[in-house]
mmCIF file of N, CA, C and O and ligand atoms in Angstrom:
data_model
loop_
_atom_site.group_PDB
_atom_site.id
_atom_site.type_symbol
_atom_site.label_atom_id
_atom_site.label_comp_id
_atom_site.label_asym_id
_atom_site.label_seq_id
_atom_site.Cartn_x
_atom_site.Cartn_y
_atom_site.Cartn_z
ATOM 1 N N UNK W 1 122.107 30.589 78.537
ATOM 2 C CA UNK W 1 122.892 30.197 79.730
ATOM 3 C C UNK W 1 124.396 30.347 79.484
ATOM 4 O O UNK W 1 125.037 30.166 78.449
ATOM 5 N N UNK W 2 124.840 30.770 80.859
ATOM 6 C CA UNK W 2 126.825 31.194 80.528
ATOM 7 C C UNK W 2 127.279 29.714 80.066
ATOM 8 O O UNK W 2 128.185 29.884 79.250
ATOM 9 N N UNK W 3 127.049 28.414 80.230
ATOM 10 C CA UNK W 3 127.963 27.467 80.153
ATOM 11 C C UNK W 3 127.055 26.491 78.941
ATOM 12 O O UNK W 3 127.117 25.263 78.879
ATOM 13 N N UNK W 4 126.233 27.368 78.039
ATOM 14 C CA UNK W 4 126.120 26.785 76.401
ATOM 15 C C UNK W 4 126.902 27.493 75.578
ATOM 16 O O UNK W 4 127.265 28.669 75.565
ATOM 17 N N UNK W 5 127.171 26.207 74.631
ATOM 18 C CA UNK W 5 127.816 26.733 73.397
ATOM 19 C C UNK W 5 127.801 28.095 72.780
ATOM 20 O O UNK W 5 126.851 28.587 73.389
ATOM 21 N N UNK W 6 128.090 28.719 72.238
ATOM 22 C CA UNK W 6 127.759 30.059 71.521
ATOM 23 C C UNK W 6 127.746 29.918 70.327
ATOM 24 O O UNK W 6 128.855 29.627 69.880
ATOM 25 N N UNK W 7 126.575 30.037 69.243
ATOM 26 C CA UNK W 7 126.638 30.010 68.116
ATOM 27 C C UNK W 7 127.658 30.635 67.033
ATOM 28 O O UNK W 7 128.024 31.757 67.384
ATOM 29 N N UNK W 8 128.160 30.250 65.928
ATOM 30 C CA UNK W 8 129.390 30.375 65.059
ATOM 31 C C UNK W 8 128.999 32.541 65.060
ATOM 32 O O UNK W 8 129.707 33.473 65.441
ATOM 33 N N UNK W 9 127.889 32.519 64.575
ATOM 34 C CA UNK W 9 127.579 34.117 64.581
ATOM 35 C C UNK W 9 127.767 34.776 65.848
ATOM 36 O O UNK W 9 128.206 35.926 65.825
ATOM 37 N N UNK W 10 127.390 33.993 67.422
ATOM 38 C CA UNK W 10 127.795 35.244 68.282
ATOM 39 C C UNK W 10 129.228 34.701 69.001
ATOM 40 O O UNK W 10 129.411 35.355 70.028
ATOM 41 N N UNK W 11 130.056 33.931 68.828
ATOM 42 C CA UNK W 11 131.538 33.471 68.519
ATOM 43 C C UNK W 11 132.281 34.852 67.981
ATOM 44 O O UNK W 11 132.886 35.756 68.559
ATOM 45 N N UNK W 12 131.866 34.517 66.265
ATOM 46 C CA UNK W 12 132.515 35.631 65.677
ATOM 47 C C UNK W 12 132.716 36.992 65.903
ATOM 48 O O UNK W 12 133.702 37.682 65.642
ATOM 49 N N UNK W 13 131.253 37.402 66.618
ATOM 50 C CA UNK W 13 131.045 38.936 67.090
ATOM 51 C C UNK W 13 132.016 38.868 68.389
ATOM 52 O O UNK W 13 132.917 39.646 68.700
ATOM 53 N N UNK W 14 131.537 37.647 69.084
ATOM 54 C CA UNK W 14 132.600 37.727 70.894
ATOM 55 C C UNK W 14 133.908 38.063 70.429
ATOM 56 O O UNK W 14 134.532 39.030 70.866
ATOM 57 N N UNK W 15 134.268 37.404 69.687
ATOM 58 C CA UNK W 15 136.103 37.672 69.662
ATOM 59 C C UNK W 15 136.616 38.330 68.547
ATOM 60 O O UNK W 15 137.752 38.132 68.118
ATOM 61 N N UNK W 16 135.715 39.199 68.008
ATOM 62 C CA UNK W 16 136.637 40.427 67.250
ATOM 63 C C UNK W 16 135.950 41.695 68.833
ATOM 64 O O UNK W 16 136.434 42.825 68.762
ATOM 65 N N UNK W 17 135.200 41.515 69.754
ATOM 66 C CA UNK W 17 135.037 42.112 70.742
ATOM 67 C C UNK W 17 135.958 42.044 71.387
ATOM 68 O O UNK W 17 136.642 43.040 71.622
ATOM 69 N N UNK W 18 136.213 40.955 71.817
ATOM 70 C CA UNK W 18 137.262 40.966 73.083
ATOM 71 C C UNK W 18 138.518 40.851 72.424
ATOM 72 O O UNK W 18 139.291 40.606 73.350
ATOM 73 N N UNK W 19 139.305 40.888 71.167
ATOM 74 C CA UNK W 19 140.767 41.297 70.964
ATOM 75 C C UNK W 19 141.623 40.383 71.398
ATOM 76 O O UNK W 19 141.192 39.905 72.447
ATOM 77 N N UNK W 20 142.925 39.784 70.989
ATOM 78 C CA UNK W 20 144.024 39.228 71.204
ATOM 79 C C UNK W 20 143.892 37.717 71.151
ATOM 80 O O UNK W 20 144.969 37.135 71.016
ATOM 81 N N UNK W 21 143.127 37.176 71.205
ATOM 82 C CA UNK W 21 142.984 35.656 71.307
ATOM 83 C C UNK W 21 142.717 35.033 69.722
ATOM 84 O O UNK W 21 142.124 35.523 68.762
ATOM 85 N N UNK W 22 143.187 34.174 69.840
ATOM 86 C CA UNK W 22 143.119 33.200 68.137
ATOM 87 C C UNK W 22 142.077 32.232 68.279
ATOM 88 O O UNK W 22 142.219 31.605 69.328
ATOM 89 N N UNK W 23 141.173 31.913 67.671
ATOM 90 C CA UNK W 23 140.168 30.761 67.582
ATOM 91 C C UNK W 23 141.431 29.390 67.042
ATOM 92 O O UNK W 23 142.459 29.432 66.368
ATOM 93 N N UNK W 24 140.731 28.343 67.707
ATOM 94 C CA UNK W 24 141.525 27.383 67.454
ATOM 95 C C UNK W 24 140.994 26.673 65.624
ATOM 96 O O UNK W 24 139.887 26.951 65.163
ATOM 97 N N UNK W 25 141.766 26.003 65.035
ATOM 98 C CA UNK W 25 140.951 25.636 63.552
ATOM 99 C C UNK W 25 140.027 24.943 63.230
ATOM 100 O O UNK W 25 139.427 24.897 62.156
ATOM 101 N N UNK W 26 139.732 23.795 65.107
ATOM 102 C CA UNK W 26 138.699 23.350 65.006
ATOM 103 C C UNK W 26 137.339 23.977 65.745
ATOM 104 O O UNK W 26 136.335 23.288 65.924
ATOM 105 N N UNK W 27 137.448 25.488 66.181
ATOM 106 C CA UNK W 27 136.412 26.247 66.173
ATOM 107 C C UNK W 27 136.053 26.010 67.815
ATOM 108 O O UNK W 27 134.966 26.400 68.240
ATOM 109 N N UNK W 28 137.327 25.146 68.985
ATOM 110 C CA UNK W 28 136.555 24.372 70.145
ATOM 111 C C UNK W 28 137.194 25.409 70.913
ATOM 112 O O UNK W 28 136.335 25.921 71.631
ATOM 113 N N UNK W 29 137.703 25.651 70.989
ATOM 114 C CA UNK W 29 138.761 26.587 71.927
ATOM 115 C C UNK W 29 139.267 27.815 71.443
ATOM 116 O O UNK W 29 139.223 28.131 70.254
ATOM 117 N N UNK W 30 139.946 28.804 72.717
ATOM 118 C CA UNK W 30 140.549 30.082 71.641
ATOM 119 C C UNK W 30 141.987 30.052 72.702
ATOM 120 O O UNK W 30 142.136 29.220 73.596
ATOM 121 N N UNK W 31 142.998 31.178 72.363
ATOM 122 C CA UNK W 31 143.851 30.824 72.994
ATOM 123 C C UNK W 31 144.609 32.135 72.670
ATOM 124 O O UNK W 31 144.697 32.580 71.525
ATOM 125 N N UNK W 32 145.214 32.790 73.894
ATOM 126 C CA UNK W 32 146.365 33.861 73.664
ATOM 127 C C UNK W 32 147.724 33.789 74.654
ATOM 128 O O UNK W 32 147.672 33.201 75.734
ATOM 129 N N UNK W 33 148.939 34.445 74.176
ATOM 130 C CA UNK W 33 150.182 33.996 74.807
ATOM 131 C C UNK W 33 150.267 35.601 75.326
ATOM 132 O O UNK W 33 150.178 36.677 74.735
ATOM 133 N N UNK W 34 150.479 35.219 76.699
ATOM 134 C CA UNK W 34 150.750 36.908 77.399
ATOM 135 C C UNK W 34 152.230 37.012 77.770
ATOM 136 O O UNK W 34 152.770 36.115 78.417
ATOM 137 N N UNK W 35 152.752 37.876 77.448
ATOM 138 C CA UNK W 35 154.451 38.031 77.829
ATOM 139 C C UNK W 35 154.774 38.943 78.442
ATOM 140 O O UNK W 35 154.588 40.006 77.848
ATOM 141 N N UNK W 36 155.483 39.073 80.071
ATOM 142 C CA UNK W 36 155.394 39.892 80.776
ATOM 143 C C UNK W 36 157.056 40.216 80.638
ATOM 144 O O UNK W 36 157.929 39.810 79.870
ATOM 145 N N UNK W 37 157.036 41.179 81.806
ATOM 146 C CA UNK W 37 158.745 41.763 81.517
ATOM 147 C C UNK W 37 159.880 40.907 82.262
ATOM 148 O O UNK W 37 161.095 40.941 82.069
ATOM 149 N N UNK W 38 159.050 40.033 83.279
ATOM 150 C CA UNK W 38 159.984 38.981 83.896
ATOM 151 C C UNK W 38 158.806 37.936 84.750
ATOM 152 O O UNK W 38 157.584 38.080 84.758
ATOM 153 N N UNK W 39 159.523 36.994 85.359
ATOM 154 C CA UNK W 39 158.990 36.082 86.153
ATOM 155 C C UNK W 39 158.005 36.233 86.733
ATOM 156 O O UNK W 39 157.007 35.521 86.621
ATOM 157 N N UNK W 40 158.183 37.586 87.743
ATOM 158 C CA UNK W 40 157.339 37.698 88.365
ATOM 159 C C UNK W 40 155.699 38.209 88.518
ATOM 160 O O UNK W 40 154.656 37.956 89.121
ATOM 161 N N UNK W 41 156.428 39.318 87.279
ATOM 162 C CA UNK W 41 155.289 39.655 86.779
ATOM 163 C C UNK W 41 154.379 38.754 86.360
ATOM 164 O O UNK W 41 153.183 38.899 86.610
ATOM 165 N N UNK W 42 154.892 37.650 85.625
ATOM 166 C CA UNK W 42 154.128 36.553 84.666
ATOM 167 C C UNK W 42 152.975 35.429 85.778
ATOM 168 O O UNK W 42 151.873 34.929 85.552
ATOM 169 N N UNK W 43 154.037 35.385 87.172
ATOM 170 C CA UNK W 43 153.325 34.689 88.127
ATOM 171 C C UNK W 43 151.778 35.258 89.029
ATOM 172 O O UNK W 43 150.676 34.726 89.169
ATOM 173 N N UNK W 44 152.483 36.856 89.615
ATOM 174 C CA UNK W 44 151.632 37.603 89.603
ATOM 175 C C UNK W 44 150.003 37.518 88.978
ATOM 176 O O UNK W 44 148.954 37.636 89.610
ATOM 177 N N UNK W 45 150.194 37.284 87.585
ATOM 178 C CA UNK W 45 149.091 37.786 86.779
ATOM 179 C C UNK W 45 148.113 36.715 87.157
ATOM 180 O O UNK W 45 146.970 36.807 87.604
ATOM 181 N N UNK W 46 149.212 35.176 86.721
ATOM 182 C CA UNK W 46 148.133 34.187 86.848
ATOM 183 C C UNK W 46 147.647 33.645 88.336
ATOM 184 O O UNK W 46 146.675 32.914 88.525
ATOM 185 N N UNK W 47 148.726 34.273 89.560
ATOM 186 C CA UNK W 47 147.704 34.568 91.205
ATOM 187 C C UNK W 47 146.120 35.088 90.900
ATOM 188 O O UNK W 47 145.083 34.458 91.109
ATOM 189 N N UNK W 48 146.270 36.372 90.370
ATOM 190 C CA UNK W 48 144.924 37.160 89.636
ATOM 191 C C UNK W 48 144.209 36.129 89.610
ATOM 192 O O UNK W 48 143.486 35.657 90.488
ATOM 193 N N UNK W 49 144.428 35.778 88.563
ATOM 194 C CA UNK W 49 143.759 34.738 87.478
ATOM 195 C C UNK W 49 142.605 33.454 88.009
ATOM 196 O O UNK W 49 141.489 32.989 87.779
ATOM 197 N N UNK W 50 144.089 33.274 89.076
ATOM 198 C CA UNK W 50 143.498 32.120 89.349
ATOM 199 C C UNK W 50 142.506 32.155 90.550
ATOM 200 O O UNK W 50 141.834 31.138 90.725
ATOM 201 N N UNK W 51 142.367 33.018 91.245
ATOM 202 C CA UNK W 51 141.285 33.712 92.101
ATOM 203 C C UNK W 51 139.901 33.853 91.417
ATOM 204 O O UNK W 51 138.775 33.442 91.700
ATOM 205 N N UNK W 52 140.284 34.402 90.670
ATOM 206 C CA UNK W 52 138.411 34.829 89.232
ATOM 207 C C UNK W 52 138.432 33.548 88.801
ATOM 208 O O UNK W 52 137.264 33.182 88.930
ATOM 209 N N UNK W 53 138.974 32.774 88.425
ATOM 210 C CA UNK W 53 138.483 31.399 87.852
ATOM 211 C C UNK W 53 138.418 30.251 89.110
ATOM 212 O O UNK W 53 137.959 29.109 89.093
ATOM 213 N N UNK W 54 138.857 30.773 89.854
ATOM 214 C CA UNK W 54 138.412 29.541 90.790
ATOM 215 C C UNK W 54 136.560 30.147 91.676
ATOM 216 O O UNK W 54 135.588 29.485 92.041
ATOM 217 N N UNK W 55 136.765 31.187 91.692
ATOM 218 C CA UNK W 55 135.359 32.014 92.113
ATOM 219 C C UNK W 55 134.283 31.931 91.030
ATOM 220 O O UNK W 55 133.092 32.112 91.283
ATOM 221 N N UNK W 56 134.718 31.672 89.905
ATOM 222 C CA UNK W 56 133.438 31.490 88.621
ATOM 223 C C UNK W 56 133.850 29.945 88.379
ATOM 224 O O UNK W 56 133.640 29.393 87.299
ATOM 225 N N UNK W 57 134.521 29.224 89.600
ATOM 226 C CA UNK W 57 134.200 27.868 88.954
ATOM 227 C C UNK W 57 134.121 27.656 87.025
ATOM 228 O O UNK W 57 133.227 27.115 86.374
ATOM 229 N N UNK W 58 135.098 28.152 86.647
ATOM 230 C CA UNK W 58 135.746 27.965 85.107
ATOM 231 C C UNK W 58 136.806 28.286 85.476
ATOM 232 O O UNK W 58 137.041 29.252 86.202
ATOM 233 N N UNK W 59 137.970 27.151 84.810
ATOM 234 C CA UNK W 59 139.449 26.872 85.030
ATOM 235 C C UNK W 59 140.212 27.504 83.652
ATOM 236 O O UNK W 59 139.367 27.790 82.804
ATOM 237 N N UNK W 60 140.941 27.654 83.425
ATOM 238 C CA UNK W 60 141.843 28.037 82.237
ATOM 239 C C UNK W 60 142.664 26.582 82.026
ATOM 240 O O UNK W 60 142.896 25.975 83.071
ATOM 241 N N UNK W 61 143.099 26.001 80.842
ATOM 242 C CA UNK W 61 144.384 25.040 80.412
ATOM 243 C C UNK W 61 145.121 26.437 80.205
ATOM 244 O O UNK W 61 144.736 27.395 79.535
ATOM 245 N N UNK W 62 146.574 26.263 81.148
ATOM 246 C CA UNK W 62 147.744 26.936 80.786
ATOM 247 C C UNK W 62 149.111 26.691 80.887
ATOM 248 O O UNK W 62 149.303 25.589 81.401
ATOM 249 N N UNK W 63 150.032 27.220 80.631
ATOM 250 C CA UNK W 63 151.174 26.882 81.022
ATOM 251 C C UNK W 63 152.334 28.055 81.015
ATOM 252 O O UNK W 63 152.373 28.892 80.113
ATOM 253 N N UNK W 64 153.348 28.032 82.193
ATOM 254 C CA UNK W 64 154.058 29.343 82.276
ATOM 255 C C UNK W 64 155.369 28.461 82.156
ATOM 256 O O UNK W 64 155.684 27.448 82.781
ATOM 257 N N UNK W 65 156.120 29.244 81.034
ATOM 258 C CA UNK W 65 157.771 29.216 81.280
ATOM 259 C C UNK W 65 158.341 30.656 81.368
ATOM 260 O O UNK W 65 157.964 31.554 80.615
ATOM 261 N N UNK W 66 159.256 30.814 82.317
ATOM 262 C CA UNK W 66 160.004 32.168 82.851
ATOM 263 C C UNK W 66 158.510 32.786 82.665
ATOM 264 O O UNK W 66 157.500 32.401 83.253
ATOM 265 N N UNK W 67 158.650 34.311 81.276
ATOM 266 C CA UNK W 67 157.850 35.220 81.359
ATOM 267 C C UNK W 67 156.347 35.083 80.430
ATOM 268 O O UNK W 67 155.402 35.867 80.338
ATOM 269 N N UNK W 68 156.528 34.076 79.963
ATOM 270 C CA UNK W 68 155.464 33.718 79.384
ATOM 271 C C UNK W 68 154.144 32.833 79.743
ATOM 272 O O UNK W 68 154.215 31.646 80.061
ATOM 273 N N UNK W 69 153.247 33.378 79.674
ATOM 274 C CA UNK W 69 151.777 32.270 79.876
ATOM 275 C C UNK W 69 150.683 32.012 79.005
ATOM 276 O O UNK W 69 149.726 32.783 78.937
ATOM 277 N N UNK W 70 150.769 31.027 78.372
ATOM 278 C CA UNK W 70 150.120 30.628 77.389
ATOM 279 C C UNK W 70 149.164 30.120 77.609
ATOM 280 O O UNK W 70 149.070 29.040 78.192
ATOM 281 N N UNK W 71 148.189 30.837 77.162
ATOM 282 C CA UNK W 71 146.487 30.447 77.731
ATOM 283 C C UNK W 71 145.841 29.647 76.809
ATOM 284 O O UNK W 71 146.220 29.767 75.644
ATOM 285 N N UNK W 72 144.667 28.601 77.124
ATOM 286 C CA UNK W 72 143.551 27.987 76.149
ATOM 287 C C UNK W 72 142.425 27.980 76.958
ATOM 288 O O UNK W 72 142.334 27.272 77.960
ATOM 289 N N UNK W 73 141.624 28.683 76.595
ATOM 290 C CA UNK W 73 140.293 28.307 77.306
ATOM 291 C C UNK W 73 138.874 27.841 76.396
ATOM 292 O O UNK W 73 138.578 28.319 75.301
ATOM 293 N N UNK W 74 138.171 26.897 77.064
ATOM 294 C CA UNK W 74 137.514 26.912 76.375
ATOM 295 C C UNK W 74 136.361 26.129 77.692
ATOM 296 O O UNK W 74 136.743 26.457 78.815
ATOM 297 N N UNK W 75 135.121 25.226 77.719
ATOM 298 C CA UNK W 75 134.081 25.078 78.656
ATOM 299 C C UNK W 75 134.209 23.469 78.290
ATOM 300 O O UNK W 75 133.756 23.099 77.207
ATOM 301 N N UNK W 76 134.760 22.608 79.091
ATOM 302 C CA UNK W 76 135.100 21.276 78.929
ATOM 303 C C UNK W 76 133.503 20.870 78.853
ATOM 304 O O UNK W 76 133.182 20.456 77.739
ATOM 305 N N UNK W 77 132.447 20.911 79.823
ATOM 306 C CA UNK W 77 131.127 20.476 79.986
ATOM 307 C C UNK W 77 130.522 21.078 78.222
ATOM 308 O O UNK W 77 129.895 20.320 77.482
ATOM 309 N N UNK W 78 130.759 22.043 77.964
ATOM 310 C CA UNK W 78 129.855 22.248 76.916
ATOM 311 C C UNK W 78 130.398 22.008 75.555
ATOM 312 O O UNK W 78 129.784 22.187 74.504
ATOM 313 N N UNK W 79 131.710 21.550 75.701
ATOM 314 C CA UNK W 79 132.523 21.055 74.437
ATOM 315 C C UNK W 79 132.853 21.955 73.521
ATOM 316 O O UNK W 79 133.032 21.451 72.412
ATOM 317 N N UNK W 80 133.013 23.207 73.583
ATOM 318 C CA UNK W 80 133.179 24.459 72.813
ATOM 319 C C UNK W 80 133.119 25.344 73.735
ATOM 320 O O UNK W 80 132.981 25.080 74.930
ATOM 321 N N UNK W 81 133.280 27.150 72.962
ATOM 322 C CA UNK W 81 133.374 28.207 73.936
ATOM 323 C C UNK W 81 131.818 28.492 73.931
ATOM 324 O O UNK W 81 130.882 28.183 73.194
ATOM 325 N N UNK W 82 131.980 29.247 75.130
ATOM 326 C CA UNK W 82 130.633 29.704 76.070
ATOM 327 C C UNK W 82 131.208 31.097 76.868
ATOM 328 O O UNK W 82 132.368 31.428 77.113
ATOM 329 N N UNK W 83 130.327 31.560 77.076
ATOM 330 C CA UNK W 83 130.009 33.008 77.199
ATOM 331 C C UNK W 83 131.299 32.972 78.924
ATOM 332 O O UNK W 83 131.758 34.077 79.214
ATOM 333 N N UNK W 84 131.665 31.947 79.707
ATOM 334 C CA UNK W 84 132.500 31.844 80.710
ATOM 335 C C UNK W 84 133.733 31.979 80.234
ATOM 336 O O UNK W 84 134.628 32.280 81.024
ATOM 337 N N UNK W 85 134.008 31.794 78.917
ATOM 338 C CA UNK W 85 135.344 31.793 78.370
ATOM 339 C C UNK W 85 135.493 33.423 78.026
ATOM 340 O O UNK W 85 136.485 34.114 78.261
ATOM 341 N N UNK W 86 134.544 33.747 77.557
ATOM 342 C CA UNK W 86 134.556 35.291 76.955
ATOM 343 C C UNK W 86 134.552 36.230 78.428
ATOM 344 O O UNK W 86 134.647 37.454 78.329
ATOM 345 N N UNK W 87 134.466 35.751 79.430
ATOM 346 C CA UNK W 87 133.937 36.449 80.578
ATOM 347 C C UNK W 87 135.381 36.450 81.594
ATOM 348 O O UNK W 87 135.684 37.308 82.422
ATOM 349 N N UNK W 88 136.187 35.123 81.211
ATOM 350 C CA UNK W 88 137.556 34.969 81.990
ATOM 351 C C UNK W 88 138.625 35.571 81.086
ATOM 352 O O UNK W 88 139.660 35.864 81.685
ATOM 353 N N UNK W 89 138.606 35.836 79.700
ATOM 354 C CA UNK W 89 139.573 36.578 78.777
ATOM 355 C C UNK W 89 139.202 38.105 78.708
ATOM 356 O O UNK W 89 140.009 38.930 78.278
ATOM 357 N N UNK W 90 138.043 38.418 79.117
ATOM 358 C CA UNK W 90 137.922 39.575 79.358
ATOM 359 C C UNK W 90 139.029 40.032 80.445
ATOM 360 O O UNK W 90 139.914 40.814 80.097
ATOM 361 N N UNK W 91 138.974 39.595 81.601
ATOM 362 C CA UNK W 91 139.219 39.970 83.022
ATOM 363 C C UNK W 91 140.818 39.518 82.235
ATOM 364 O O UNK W 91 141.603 40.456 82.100
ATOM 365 N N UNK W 92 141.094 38.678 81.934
ATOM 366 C CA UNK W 92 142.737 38.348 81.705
ATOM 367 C C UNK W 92 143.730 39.553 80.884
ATOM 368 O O UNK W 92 144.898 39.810 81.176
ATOM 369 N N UNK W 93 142.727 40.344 79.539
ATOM 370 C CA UNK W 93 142.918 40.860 79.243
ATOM 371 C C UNK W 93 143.256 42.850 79.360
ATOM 372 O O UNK W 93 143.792 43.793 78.778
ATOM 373 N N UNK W 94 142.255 42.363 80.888
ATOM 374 C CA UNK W 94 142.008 43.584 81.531
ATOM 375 C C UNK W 94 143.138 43.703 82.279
ATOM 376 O O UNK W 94 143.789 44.745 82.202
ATOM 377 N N UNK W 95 143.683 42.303 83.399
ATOM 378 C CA UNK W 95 144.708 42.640 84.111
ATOM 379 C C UNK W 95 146.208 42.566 83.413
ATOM 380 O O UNK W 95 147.169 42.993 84.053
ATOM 381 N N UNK W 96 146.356 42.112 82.322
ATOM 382 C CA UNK W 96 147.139 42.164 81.081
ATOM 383 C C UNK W 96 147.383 43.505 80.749
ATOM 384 O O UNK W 96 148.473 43.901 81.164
ATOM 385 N N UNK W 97 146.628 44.438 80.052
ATOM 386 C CA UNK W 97 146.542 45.607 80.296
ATOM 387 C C UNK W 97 146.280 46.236 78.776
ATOM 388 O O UNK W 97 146.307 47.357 78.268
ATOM 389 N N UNK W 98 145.974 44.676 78.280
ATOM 390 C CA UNK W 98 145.424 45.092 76.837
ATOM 391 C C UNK W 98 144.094 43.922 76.392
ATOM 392 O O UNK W 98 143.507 44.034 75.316
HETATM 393 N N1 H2B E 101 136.511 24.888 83.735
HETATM 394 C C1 H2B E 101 136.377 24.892 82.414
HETATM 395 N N2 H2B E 101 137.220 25.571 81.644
HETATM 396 N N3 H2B E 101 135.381 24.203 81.846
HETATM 397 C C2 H2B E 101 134.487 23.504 82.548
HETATM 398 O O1 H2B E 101 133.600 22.899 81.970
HETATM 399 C C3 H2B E 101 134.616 23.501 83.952
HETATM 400 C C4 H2B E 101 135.692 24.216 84.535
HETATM 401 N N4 H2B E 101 133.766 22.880 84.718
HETATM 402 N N5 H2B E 101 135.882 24.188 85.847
HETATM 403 C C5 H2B E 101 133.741 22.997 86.144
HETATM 404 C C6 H2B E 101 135.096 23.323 86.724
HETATM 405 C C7 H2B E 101 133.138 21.725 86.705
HETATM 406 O O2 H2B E 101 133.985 20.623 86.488
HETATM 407 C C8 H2B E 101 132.825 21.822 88.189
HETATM 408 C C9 H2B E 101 132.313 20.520 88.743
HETATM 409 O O3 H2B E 101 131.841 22.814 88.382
#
């Protein structure tokens, strides 16, 4: 199921797959900082964003100053990452453009 845990083995495989994000040290969350060329761009992205995560009902923790947006996601109900986290950093990473 998308909103169970993912075991430490398919974790490890998800996110040398999907690229750019850091596992947190306690293994619950992952997290990447996107830096755009100005404001708007940065706002832009997370409009995107916040359309696909409000439609898959999974939210992102984030926060934007000027050009920066610093992401954490992780599945509050399942207390670790789940296959919804790998599924919203995909798409983030896609409209990111890396
Ligand atoms: N977002 C995230 N990141 N994790 C969740 O567990 C979660 C969510 N649960 N968005 C959803 C909303 C849940 O609270 C609602 C009731 O479906």
């Amino acid at each position: 199921m998308a909103r169970e845990k993912l075991e430490p083995a398919e974790l490890k495989r998800a996110l040398e797959e999907l690229g750019g994000w850091t596992l947190a040290a306690d293994g619950l969350s992952m997290s990447r900082s996107f830096v755009f060329k100005n404001f708007s761009e940065a706002f832009a992205f997370m409009t995107r964003v916040a359309l696909v995560a409000e439609k898959m009902d999974h939210h992102p923790d984030w926060s934007n100053v000027y050009k920066t947006v610093d992401v954490k996601l992780n599945t509050h109900d399942a207390g670790g990452l789940t296959e919804l986290d790998f599924k919203l950093a995909k798409r983030m990473n896609s409209y990111f453009g890396s």
